[in-house]
mmCIF file of C-alpha atoms in Angstrom:
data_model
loop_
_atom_site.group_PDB
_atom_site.id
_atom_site.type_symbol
_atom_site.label_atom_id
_atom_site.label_comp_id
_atom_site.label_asym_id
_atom_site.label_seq_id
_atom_site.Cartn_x
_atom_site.Cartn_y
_atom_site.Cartn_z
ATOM 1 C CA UNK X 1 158.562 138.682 -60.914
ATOM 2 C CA UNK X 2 160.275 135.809 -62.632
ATOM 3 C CA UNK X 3 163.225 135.042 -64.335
ATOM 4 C CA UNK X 4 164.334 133.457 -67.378
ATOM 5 C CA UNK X 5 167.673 132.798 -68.561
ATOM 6 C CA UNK X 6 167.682 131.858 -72.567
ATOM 7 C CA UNK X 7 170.915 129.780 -73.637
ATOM 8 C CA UNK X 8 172.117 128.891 -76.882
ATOM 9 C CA UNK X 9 173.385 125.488 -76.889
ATOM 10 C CA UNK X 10 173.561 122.373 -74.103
ATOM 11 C CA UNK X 11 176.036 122.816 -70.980
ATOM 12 C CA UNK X 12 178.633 119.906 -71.836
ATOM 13 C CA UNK X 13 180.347 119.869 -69.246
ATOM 14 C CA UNK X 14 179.398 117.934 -65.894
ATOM 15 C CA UNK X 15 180.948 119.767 -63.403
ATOM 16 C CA UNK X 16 179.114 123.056 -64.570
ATOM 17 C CA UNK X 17 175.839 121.423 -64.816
ATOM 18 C CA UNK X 18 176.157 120.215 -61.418
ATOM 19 C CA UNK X 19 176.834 123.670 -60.233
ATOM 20 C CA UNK X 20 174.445 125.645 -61.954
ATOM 21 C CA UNK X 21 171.813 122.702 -60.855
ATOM 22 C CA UNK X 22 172.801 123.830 -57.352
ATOM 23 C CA UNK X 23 172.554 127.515 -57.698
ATOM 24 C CA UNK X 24 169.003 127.235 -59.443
ATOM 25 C CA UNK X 25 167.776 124.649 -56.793
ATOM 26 C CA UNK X 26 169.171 127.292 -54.692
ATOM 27 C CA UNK X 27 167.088 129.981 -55.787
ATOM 28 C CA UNK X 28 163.676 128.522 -55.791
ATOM 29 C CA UNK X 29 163.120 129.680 -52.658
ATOM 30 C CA UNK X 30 163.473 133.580 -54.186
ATOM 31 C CA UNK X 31 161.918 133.782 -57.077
ATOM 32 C CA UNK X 32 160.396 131.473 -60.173
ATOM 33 C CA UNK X 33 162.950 131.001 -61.833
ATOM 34 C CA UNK X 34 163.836 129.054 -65.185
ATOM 35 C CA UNK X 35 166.301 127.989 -67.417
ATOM 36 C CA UNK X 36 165.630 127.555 -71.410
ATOM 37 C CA UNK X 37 167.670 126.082 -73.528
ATOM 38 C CA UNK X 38 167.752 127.026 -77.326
ATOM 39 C CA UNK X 39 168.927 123.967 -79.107
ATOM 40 C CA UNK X 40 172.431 125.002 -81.265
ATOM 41 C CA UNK X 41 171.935 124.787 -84.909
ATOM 42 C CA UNK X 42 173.509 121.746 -86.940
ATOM 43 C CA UNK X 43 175.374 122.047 -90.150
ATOM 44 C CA UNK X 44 177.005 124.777 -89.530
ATOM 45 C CA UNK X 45 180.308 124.046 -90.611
ATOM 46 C CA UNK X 46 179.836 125.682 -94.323
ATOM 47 C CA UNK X 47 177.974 128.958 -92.695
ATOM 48 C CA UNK X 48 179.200 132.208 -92.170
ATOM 49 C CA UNK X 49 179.109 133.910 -88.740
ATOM 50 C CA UNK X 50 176.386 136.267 -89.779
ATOM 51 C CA UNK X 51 174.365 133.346 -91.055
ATOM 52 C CA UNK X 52 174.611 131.679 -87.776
ATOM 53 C CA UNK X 53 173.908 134.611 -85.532
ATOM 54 C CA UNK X 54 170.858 135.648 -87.414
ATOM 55 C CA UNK X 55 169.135 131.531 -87.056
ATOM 56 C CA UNK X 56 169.769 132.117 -83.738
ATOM 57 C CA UNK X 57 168.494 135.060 -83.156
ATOM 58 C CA UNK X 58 165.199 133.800 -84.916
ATOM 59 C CA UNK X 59 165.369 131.257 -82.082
ATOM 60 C CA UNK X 60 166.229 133.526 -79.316
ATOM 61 C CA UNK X 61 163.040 136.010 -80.931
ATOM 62 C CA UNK X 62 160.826 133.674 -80.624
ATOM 63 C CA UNK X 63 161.587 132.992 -76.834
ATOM 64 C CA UNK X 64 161.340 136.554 -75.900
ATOM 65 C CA UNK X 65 158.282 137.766 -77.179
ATOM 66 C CA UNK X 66 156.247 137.303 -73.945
ATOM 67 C CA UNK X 67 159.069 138.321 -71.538
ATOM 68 C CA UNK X 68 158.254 142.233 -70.365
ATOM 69 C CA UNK X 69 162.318 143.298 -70.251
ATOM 70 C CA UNK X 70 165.411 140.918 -72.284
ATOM 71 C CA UNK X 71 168.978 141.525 -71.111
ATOM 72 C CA UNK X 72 171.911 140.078 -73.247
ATOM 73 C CA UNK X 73 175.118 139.036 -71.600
ATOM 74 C CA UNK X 74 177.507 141.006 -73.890
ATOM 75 C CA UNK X 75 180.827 141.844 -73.712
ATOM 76 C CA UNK X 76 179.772 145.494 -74.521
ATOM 77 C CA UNK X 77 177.473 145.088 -71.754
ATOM 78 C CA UNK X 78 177.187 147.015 -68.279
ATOM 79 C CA UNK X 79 178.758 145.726 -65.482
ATOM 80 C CA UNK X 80 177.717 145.837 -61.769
ATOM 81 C CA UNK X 81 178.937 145.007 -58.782
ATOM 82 C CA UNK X 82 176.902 142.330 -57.203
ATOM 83 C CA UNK X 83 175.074 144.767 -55.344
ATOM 84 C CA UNK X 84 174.657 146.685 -57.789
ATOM 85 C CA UNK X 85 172.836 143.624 -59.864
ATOM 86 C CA UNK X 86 170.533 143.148 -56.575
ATOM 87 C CA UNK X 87 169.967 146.643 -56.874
ATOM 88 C CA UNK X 88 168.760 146.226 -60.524
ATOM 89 C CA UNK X 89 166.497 143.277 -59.189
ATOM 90 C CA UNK X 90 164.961 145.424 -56.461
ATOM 91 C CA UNK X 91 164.046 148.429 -59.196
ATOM 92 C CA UNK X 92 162.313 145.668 -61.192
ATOM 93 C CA UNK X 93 160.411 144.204 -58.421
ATOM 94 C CA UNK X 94 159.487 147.419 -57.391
ATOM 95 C CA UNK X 95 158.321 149.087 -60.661
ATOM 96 C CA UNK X 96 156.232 145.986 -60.958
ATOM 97 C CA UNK X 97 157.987 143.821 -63.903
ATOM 98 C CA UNK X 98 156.878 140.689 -64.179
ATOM 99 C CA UNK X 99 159.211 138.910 -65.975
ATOM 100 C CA UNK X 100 163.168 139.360 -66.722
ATOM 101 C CA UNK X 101 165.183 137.751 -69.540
ATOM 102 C CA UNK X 102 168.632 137.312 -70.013
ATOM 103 C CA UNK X 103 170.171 135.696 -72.771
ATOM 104 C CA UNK X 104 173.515 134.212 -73.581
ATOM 105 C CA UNK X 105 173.892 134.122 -76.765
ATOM 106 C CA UNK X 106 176.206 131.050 -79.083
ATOM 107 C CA UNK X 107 179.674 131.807 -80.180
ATOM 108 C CA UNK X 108 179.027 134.711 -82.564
ATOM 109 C CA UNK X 109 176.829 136.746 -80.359
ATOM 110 C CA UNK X 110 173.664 138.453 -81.190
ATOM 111 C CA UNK X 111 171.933 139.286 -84.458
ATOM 112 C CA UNK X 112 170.718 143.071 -85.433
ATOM 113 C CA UNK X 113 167.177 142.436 -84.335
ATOM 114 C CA UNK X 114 168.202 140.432 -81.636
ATOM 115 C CA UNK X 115 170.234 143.809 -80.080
ATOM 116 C CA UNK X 116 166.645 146.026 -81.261
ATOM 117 C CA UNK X 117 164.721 144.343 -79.216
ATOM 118 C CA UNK X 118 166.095 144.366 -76.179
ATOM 119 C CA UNK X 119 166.096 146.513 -73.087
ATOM 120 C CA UNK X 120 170.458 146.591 -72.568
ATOM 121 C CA UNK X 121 173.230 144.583 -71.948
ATOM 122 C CA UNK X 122 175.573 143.152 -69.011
ATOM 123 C CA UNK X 123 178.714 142.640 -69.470
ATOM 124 C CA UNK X 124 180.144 139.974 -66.303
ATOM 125 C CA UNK X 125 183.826 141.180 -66.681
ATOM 126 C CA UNK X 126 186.007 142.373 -69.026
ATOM 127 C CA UNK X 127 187.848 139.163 -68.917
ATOM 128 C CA UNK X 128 186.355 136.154 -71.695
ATOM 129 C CA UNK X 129 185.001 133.445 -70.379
ATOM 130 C CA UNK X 130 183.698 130.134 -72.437
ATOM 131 C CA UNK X 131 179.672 130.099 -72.878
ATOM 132 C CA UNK X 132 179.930 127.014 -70.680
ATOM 133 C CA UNK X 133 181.285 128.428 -67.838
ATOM 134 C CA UNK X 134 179.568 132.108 -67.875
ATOM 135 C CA UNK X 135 175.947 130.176 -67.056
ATOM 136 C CA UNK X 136 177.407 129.339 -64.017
ATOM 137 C CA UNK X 137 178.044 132.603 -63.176
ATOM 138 C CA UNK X 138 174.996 134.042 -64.083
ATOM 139 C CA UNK X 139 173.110 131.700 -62.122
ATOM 140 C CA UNK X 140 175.213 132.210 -59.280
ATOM 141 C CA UNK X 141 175.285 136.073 -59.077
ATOM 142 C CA UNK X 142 171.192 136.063 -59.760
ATOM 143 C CA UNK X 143 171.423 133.483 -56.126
ATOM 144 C CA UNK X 144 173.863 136.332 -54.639
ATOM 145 C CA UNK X 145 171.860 139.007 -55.712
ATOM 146 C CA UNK X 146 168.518 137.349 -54.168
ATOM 147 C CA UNK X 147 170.206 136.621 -50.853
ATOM 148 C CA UNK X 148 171.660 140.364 -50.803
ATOM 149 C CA UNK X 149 167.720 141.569 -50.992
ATOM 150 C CA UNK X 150 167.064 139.107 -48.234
ATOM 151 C CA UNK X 151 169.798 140.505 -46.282
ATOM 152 C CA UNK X 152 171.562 137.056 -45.984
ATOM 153 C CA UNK X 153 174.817 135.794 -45.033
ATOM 154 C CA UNK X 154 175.897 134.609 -48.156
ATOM 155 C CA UNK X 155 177.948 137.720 -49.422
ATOM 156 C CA UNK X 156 180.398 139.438 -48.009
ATOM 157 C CA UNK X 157 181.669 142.631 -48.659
#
């Protein structure tokens, strides 16, 4: 299996590039694993939000269409414990997917056919977070959820 986490827009800031450089590094040794980064439309200033989200989901479409299952981080998402989202690795690995997608989308969030075409959402917390600094987190608890399969120090109940 491999994974593929879509983002709208560049990381800015340093300090979270450097981390989520570390956790993907990190998780090489897992699984293939591979970060995409959907360039953030220009002009927008004079667009609505609807206008915006749907671009962007004709960006975000276009990445998808050769992934097998597309998760969206979403406020109105799921949320799992981190063993629970090792769990939800295992199932996939053993009903034979071959490739996972998760997407975070720009400001706005998701178009309609963005949210048709994909197979559900995970929400990280009930809290907001900035765009930025959710990537970070993703990439960490996809590392925590690897070395939890491995049976690996790293987490601690």
């Amino acid at each position: 299996m491999n994974i593929k986490l879509l983002l709208v827009g560049k990381t800015e800031e340093k300090y979270l590039k450097e981390g989520i450089e570390i956790f993907q590094r990190r998780l090489k040794h897992y699984i293939p694993f591979e970060i995409i980064i959907i360039p953030p439309l220009k002009d927008t200033k004079n667009l609505s939000a609807n206008i915006i989200k749907d671009r962007e989901g004709e960006l975000i479409l276009k990445q998808i269409e050769k992934i097998d299952k597309v998760y969206l981080f979403d406020e109105k998402g799921e949320e799992f414990s981190s063993r629970g989202f090792a769990d939800f690795f295992q199932k996939n690995m053993n009903l034979g997917t071959k490739s996972i997608g998760f997407v975070v989308g720009g400001a706005f969030g998701f178009s309609k056919e963005v949210y048709s075409r994909v197979g559900g959402r995970i929400s990280i917390s009930k809290m907001t977070f900035s765009h930025q600094m959710i990537r970070l987190m993703i990439v960490e608890q996809i590392y925590r959820a690897f070395t939890i399969i491995k049976n690996e120090p790293y987490h601690n109940d």
